[in-house]
Coordinates of C-alpha atoms in Angstrom, one line a residue:
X3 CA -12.3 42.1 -12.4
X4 CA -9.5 42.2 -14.6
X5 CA -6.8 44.9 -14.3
X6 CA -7.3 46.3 -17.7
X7 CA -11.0 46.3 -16.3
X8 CA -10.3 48.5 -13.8
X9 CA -8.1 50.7 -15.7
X10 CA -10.7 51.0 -18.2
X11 CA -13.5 52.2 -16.3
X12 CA -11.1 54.4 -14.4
X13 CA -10.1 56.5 -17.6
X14 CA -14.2 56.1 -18.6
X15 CA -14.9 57.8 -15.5
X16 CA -12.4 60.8 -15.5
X17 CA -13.9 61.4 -19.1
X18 CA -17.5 61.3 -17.9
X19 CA -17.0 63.7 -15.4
X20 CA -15.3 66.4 -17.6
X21 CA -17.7 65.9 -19.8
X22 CA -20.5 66.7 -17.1
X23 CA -18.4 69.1 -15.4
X24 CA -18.6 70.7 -19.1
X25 CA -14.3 70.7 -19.2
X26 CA -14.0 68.5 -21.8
X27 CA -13.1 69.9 -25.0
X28 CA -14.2 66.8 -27.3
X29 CA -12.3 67.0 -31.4
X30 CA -11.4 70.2 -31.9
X31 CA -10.4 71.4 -35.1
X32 CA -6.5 71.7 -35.9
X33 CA -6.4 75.6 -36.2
X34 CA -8.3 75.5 -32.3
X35 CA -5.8 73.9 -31.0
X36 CA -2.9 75.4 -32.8
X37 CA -4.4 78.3 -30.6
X38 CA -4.6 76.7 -27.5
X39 CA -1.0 75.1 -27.9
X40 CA 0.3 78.8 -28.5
X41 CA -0.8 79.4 -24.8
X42 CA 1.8 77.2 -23.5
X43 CA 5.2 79.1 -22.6
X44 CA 7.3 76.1 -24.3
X45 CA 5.3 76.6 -27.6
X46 CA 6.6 79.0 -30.5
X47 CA 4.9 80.2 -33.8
X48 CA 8.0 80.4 -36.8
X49 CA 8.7 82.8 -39.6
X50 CA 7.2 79.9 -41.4
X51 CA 3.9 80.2 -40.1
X52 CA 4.0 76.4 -38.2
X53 CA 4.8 75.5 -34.4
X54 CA 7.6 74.0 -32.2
X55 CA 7.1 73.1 -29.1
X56 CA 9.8 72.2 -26.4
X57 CA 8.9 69.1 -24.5
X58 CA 9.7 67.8 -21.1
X59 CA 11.7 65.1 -21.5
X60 CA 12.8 65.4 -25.3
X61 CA 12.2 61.6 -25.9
X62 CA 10.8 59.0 -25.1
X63 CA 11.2 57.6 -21.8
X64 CA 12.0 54.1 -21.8
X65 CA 13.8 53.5 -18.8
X66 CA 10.4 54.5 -16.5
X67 CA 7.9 52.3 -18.6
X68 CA 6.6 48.3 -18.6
X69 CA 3.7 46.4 -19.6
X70 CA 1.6 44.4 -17.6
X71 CA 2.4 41.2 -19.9
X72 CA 6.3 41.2 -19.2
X73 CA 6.2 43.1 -15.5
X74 CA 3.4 42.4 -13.5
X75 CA 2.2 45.0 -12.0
X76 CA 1.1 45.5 -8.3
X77 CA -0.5 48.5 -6.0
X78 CA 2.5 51.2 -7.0
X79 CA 0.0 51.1 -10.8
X80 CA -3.3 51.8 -8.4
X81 CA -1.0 54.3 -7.0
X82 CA -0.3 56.0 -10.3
X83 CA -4.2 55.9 -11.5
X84 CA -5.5 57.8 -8.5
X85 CA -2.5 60.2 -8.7
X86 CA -4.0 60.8 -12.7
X87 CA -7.9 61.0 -11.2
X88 CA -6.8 63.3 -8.7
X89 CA -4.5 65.4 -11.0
X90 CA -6.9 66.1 -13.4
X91 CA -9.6 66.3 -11.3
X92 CA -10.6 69.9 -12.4
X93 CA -8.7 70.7 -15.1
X94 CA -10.0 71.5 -18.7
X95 CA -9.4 68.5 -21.0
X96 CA -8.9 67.7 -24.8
X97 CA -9.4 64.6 -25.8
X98 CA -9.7 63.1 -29.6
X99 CA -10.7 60.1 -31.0
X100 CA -9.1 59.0 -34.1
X101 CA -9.3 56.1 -36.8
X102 CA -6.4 54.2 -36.7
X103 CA -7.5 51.6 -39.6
X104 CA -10.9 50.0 -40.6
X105 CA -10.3 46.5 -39.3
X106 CA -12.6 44.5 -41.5
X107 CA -16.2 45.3 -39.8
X108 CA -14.7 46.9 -36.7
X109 CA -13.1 50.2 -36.4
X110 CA -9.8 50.4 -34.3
X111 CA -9.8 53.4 -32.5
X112 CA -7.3 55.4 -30.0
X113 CA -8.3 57.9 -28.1
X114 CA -6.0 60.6 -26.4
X115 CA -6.7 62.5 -23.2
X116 CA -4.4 65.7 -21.9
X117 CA -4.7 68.5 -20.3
X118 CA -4.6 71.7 -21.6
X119 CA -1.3 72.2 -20.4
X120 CA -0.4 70.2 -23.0
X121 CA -2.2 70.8 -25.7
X122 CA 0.4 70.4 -28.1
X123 CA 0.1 66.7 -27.7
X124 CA -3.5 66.7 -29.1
X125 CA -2.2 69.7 -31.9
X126 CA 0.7 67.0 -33.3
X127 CA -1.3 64.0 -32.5
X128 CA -4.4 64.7 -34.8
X129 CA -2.2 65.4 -37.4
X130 CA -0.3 62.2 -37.3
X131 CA -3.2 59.7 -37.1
X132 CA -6.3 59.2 -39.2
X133 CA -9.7 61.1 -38.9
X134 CA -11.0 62.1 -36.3
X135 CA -14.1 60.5 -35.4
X136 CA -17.2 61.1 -33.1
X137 CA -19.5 59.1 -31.1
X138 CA -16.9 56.5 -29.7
X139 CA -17.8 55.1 -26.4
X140 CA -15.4 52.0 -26.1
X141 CA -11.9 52.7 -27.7
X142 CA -9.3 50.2 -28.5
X143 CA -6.3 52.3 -27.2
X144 CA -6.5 54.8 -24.5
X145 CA -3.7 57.0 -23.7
X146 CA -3.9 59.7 -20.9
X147 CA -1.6 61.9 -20.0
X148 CA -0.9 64.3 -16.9
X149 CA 1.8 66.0 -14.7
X150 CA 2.5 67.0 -11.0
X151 CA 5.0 69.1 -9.2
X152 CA 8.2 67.0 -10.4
X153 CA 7.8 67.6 -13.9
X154 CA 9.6 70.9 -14.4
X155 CA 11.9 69.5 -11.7
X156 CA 12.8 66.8 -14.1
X157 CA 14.0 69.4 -16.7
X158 CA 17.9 69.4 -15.2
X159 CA 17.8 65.9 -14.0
X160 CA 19.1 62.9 -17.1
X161 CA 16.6 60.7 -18.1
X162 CA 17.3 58.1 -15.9
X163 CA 16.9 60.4 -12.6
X164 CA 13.6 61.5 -14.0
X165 CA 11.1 61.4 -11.4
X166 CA 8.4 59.8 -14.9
X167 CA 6.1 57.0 -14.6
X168 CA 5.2 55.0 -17.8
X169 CA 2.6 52.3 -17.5
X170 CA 0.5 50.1 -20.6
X171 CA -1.9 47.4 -19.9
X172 CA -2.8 45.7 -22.1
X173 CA -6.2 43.1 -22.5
X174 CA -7.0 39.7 -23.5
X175 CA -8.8 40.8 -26.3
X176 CA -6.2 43.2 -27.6
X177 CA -7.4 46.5 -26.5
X178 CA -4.3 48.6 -24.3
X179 CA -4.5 51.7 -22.1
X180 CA -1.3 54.0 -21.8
X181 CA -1.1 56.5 -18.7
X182 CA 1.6 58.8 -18.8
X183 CA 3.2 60.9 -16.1
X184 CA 5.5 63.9 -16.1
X185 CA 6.2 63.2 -20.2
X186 CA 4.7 65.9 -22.3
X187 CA 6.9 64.1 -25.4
X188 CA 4.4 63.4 -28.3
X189 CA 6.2 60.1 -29.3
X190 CA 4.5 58.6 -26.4
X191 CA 1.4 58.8 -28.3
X192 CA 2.5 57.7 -31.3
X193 CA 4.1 55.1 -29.8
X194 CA 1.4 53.8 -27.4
X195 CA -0.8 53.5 -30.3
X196 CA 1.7 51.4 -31.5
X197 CA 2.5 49.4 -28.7
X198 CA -0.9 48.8 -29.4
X199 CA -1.6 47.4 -32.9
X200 CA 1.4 45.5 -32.2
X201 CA -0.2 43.9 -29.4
X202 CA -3.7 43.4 -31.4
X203 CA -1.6 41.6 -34.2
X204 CA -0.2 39.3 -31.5
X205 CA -3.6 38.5 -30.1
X206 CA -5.1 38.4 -33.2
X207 CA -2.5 36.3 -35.0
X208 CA -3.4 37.6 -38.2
X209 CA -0.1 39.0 -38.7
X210 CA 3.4 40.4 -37.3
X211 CA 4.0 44.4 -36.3
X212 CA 6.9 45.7 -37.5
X213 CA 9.2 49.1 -36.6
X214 CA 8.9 49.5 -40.1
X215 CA 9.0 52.0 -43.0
X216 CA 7.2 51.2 -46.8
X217 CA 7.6 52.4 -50.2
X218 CA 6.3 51.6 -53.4
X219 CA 8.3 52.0 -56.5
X220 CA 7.5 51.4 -60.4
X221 CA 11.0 51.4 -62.0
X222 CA 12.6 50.6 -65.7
X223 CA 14.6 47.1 -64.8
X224 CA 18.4 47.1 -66.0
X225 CA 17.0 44.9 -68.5
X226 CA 14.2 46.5 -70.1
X227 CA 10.5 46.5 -68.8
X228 CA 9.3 48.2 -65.9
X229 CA 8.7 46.8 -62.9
X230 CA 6.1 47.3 -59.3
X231 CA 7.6 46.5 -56.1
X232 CA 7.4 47.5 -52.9
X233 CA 10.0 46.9 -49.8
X234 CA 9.4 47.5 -45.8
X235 CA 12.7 49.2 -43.9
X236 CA 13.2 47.6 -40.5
X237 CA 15.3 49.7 -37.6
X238 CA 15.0 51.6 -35.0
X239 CA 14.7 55.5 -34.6
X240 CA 17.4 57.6 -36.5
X241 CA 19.3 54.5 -38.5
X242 CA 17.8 55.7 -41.6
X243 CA 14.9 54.0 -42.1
X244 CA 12.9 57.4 -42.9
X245 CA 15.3 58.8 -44.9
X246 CA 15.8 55.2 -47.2
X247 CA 11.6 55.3 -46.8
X248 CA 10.9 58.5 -48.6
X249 CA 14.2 59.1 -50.9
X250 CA 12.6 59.2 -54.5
X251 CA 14.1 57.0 -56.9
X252 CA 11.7 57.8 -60.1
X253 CA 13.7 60.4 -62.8
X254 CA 12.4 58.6 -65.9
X255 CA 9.4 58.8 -68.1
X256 CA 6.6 56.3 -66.6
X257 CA 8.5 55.5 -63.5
X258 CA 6.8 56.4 -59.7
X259 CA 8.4 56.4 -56.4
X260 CA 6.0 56.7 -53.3
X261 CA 5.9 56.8 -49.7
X262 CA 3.2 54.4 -48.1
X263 CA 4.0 54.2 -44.3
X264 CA 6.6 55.9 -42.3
X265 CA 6.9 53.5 -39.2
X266 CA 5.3 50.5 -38.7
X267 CA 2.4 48.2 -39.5
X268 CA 1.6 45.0 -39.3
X269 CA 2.8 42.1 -42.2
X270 CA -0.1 39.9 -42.1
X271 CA 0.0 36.0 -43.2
X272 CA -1.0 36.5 -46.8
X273 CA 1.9 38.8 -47.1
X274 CA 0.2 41.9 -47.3
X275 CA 1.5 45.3 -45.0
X276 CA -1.4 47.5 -43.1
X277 CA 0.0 51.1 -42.2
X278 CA -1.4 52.4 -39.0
X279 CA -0.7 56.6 -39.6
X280 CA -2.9 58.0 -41.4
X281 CA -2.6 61.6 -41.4
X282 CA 1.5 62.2 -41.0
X283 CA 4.9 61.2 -40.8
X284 CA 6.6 61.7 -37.6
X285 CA 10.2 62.9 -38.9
X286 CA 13.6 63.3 -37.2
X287 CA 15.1 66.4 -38.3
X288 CA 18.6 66.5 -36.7
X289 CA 21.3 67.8 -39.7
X290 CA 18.3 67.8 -42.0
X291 CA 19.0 69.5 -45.5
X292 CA 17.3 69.8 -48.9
X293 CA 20.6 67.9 -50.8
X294 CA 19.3 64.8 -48.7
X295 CA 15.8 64.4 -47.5
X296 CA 14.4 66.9 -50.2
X297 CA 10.8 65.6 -49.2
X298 CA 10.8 66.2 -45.4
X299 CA 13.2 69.5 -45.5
X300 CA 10.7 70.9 -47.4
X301 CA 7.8 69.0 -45.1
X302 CA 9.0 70.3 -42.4
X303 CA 8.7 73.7 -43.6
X304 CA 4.9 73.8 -44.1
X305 CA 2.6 76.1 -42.2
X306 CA 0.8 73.0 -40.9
X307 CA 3.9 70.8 -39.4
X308 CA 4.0 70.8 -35.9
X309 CA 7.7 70.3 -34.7
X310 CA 9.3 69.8 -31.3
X311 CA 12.7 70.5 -29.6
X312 CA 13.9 72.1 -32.8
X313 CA 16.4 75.4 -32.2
X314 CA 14.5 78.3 -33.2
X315 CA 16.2 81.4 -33.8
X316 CA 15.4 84.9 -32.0
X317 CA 13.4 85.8 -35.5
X318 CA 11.5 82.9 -36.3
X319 CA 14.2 80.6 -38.2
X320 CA 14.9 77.1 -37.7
X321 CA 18.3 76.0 -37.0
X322 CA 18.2 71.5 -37.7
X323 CA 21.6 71.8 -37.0
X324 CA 21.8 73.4 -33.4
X325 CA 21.4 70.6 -31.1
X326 CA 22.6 72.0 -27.9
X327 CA 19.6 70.8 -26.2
X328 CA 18.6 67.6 -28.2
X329 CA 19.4 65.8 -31.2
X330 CA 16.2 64.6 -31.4
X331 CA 14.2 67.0 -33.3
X332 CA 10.8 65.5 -34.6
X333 CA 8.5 66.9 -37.0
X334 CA 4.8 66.0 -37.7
X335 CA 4.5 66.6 -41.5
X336 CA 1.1 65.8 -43.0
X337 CA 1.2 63.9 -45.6
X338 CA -0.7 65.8 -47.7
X339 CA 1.8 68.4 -47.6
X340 CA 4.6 65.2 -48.2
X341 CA 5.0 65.3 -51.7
X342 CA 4.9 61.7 -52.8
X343 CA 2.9 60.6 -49.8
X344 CA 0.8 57.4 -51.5
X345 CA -3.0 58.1 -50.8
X346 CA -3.5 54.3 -48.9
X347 CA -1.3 52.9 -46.1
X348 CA -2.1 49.5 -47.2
X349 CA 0.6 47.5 -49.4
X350 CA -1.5 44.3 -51.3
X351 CA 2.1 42.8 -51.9
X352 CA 5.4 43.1 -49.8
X353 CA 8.5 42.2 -52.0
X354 CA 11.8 43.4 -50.2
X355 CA 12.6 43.4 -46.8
X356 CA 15.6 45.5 -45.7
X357 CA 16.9 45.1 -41.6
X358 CA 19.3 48.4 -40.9
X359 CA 21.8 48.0 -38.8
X360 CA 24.9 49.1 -37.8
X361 CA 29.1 47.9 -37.0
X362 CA 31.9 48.2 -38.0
X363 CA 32.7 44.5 -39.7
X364 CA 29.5 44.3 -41.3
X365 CA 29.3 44.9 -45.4
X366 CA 26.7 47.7 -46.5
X367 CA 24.8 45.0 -48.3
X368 CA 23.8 41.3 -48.1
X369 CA 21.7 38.8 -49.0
X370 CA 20.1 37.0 -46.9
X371 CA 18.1 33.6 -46.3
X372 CA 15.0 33.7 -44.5
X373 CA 16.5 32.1 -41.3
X374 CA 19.3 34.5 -41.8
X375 CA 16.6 37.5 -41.8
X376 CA 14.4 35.7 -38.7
X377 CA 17.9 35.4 -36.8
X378 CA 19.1 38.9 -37.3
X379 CA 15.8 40.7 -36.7
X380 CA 16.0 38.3 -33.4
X381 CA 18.8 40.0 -32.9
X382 CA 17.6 43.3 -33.8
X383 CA 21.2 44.8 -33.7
X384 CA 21.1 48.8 -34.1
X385 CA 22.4 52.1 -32.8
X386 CA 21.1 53.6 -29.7
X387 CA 19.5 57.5 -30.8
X388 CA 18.7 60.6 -28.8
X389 CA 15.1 59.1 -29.6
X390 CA 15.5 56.5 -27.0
X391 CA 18.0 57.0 -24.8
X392 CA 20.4 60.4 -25.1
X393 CA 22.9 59.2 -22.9
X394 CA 23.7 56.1 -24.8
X395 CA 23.2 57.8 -28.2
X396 CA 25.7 56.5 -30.6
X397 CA 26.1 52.7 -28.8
X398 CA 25.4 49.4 -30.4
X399 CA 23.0 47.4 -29.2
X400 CA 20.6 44.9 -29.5
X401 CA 16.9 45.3 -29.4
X402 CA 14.6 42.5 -30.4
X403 CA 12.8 42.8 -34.3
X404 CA 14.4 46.6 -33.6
X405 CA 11.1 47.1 -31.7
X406 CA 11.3 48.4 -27.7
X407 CA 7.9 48.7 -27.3
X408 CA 7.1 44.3 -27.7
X409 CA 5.0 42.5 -25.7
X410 CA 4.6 39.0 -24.9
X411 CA 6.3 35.7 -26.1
X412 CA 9.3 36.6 -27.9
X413 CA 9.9 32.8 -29.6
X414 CA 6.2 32.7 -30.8
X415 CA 6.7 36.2 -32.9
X416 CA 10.2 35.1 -34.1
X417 CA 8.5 31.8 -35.4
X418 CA 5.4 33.6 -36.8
X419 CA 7.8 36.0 -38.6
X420 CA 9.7 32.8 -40.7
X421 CA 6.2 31.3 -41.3
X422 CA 5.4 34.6 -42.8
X423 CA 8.3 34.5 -45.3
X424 CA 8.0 31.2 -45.9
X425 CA 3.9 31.2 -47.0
X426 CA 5.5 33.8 -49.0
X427 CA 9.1 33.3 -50.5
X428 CA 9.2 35.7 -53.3
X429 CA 9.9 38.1 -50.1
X430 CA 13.9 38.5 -50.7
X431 CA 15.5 39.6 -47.6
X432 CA 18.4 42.0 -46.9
X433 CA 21.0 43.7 -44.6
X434 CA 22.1 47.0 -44.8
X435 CA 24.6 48.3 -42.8
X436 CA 24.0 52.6 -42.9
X437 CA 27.1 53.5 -40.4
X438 CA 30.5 52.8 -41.4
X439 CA 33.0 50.1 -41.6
X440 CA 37.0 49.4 -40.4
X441 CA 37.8 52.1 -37.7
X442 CA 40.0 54.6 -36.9
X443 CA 42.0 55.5 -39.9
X444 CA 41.1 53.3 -41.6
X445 CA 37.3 54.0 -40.9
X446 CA 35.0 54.3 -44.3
X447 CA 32.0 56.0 -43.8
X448 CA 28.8 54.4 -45.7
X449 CA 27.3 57.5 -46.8
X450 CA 23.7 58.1 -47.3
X451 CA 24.1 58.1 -51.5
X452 CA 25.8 55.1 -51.1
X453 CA 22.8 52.9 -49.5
X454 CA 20.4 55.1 -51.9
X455 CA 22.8 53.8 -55.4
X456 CA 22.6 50.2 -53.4
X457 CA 19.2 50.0 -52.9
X458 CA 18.5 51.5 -56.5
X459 CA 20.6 48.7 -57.9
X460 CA 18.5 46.3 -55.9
X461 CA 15.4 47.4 -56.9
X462 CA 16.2 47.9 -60.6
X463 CA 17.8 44.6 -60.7
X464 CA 20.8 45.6 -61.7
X465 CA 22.5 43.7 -58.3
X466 CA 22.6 40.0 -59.5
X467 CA 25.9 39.0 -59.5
X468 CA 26.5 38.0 -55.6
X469 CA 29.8 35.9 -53.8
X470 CA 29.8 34.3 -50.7
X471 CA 32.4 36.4 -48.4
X472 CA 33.4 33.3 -46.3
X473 CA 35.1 36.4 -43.9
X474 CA 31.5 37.8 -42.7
X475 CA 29.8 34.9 -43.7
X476 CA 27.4 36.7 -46.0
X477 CA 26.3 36.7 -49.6
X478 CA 27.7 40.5 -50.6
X479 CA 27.4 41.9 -54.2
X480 CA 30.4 42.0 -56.8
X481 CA 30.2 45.4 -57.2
X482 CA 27.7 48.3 -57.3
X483 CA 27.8 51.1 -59.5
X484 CA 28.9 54.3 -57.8
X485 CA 29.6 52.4 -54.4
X486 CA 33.6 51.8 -53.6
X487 CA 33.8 47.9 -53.1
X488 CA 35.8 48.8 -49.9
X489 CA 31.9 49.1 -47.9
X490 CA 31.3 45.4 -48.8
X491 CA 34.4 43.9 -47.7
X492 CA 35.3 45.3 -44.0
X493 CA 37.8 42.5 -43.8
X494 CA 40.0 44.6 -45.6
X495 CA 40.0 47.6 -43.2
X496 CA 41.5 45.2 -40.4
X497 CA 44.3 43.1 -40.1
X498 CA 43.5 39.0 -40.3
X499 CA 43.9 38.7 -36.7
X500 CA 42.0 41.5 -35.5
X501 CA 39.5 40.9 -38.0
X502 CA 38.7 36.9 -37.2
X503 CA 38.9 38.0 -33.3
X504 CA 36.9 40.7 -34.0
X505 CA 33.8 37.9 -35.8
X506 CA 34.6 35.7 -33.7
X507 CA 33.4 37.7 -30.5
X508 CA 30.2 38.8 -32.9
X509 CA 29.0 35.4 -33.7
X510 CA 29.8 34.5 -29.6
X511 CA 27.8 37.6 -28.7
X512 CA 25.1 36.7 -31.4
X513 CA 24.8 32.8 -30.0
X514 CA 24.5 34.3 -26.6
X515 CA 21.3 36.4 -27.5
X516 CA 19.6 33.5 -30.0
X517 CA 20.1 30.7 -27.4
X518 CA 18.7 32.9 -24.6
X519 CA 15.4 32.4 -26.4
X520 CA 14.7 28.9 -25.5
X521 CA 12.5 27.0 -27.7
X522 CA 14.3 29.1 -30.7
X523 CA 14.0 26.9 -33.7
X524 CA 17.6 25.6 -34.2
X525 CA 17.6 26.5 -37.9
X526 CA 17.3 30.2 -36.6
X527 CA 20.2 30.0 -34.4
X528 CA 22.3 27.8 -36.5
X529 CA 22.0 30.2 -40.0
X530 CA 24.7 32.4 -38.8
X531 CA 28.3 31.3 -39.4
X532 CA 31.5 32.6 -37.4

């Protein structure tokens, strides 16, 4: 028997007896468990009628979770599924099924499993996925979660001291089962469901899943005419791929801007982009005002949200400012409540792809080739957020195609990625840097306006006039309107030396990562010049 076999009729089991122990509370509706979540002592009701609820740890916990494709596992994983039998053994139980997409004939489903401790998890979860659904007896993705003595010890330890325990196993036939110990963090949900679809794609190989944001926008061109297009956001958590996802660029008569996924889905061979949350958007809400992120300030203020590890005040209020315990303050909005929230997750026709990034030599925009795009989403170079790991918030890194939750061969999903663009090439590809270039005093910071008039010059077709900057080695724009031509030359901000020392460790760095995939195609990890 295979170990997803076991696993399987392991988590089948500790549902089966609930269920005939009559503990198992099977769908509830939202407004039940907005009750039962209120029981919990780290769960508040605001002024605004919605509920936050302080989790333990207050993100994801990356450094305490593998895979059974990239780690194999061994008896400590037995270990961990008789500590969740016996653990739950007794205790009341929500679990929900939901619809995570209609996959031709076959319905992929997740199902989620907690005890009432932490009911919260089913209150935010049902919100963020599609409907729920009744009658399923053989999910696609199972995730379980449950607690024992060391998880309120965990609450002064960092994250890396955490006594948590993370585990997915995933199947041949791309089903996966997430258990999770001492975490009562929503995102591990979210994000085992994505781990996933992102696996199913893989096995499958009807497509690509990408830690991606989509929007849809019908805009007059800079030349007359209006136009339909619609452009995926690649990055990880907190580099602004919501906040460049849902900014609304339609002011004129006839023209539409609208959201159509928040974070991720898979880019299938015929070019097409399959969502994979139905129900909500699962917002960061650190420093978050009406001037910039109209849409999820107001969102976030809906009776129905569900938010975590925001400050609330004494009377109700919430402060997205105070971040004394976290930065990473999340927010389930439903969409229904987000006001330009498309009705499908499904995108016929992907046009523009944008990779964020971050660093201080890199221009706020380029163009870029398709081996260009494949090599830098290889690369996957970003900013570390309190969403993954708070102690390295702020750091550079590198995480493959910006996604930390990849399984399996890295070289085969690179490949598939370039075959994808090139089956499709009116896909035009771009780089956005959304931090800051030079440093010190001579530090410009790329403000959130300036990618917004960037991107609006993109998309209206107003950007056309590009020049090779043989300094960065990238195609950058001549000028934007209401962008200072500074952000697009970084070379500037340095002196020579410093600057060509400066690229010159970059492109040694970047070689490193490409030719530590072996079997990389060569036209991948020659396309980017020193």
């Amino acid at each position: 028997m295979s170990i997803f076999n076991e696993f399987d009729l392991a988590l089948k089991a500790i549902y089966q007896q609930a269920v005939e122990d009559e503990r198992l509370i099977q769908n509830p509706g939202t407004q039940r468990l907005k009750r039962i979540s209120l029981e919990e002592p780290e769960v508040v009701e605001t002024l605004y009628g919605n509920v936050v609820a302080r989790t333990e740890p207050a993100s994801r916990a990356k450094p305490h979770t593998r895979n059974n494709i990239d780690s194999p596992f061994n008896q400590s994983e037995f270990t961990l599924l008789a500590q969740a039998r016996k653990a739950l053994a007794g205790q009341q139980l929500i679990c929900i099924d939901v619809l995570v997409r209609q996959d031709d004939d076959q319905a992929v489903t997740a199902r989620l499993m907690v005890p009432r401790r932490f009911a919260h998890i089913a209150y935010g979860g049902a919100k963020l996925f599609g409907p729920l659904v009744k009658d399923v007896t053989d999910p696609t993705y199972q995730v379980i979660f449950f607690h024992d003595e060391a998880w309120k010890d965990n609450a002064e330890k960092p994250l890396a001291e955490k006594d948590i325990t993370i585990r997915l196993i995933h199947s041949e036939d791309g089903r996966m089962i997430k258990i999770v110990r001492n975490s009562s963090y929503l995102g591990e949900w979210k994000k085992g469901v994505f781990a996933g679809e992102s696996w199913r794609a893989k096995v499958a190989k009807e497509g690509i899943f990408l830690h991606a944001g989509c929007r849809r926008d019908c805009l007059e061109m800079a030349h007359g005419g209006m136009e339909t297009q619609t452009s995926l956001f690649v990055a990880l958590s907190a580099n602004g791929k919501t906040s460049l996802t849902c900014r609304v660029l339609a002011r004129n008569i006839g023209e539409e801007s609208w959201l159509i996924q928040d974070d991720g889905g898979i880019l299938k061979r015929d070019g097409s982009f399959h969502g994979f949350e139905q129900g909500g958007i699962y917002a960061k809400t650190d420093g978050l005002t009406p001037s910039e992120q109209i849409e999820t300030y107001y969102g976030a203020l809906k009776p129905d949200t569900y938010l975590e590890n925001v400050h609330v005040e004494p009377e109700g209020a919430l402060d997205f400012f105070n971040i004394q315990r976290t930065s990473n303050g999340r927010a389930v909005i439903e969409r229904r409540d987000f006001m330009h929230a498309h009705r499908s997750i499904v995108a016929p026709e992907i046009n523009n792809i944008f990779l964020i990034t971050r660093g201080p030599t890199i221009p706020a925009v380029a163009r870029l080739s398709h081996w260009q795009a494949t090599a830098l989403m290889v690369l996957g170079q970003s900013m570390e957020s309190s969403a993954g790991d708070p102690s390295q918030a702020g750091a550079i890194k590198n995480v493959f195609f910006y996604d930390p939750f990849l399984a399996g061969n890295r070289v085969e999903h690179a490949h598939l990625f370039h075959d994808i663009l090139r089956w499709n090439p009116h896909i035009n590809c771009y780089l956005l840097n959304t931090g800051g270039v030079g440093e010190g005093e001579h530090h410009r910071k790329i403000t959130l306006l300036d990618t917004v008039n960037i991107l609006e010059a993109v998309l209206r077709r107003s950007l056309e006039d590009w020049e090779a900057n043989e300094a960065t080695g990238y195609l950058v724009p001549r000028a934007v309107r209401g962008v200072d031509s500074i952000v697009f030359h970084p070379e500037k901000l340095f002196p020579r030396q410093d600057f060509e020392e400066r690229q010159a460790a970059l492109y040694a760095k970047r070689r490193e990562i490409l030719e530590s995939y072996p079997g990389l195609d060569r036209a991948i990890v020659n396309s980017l010049k020193k």
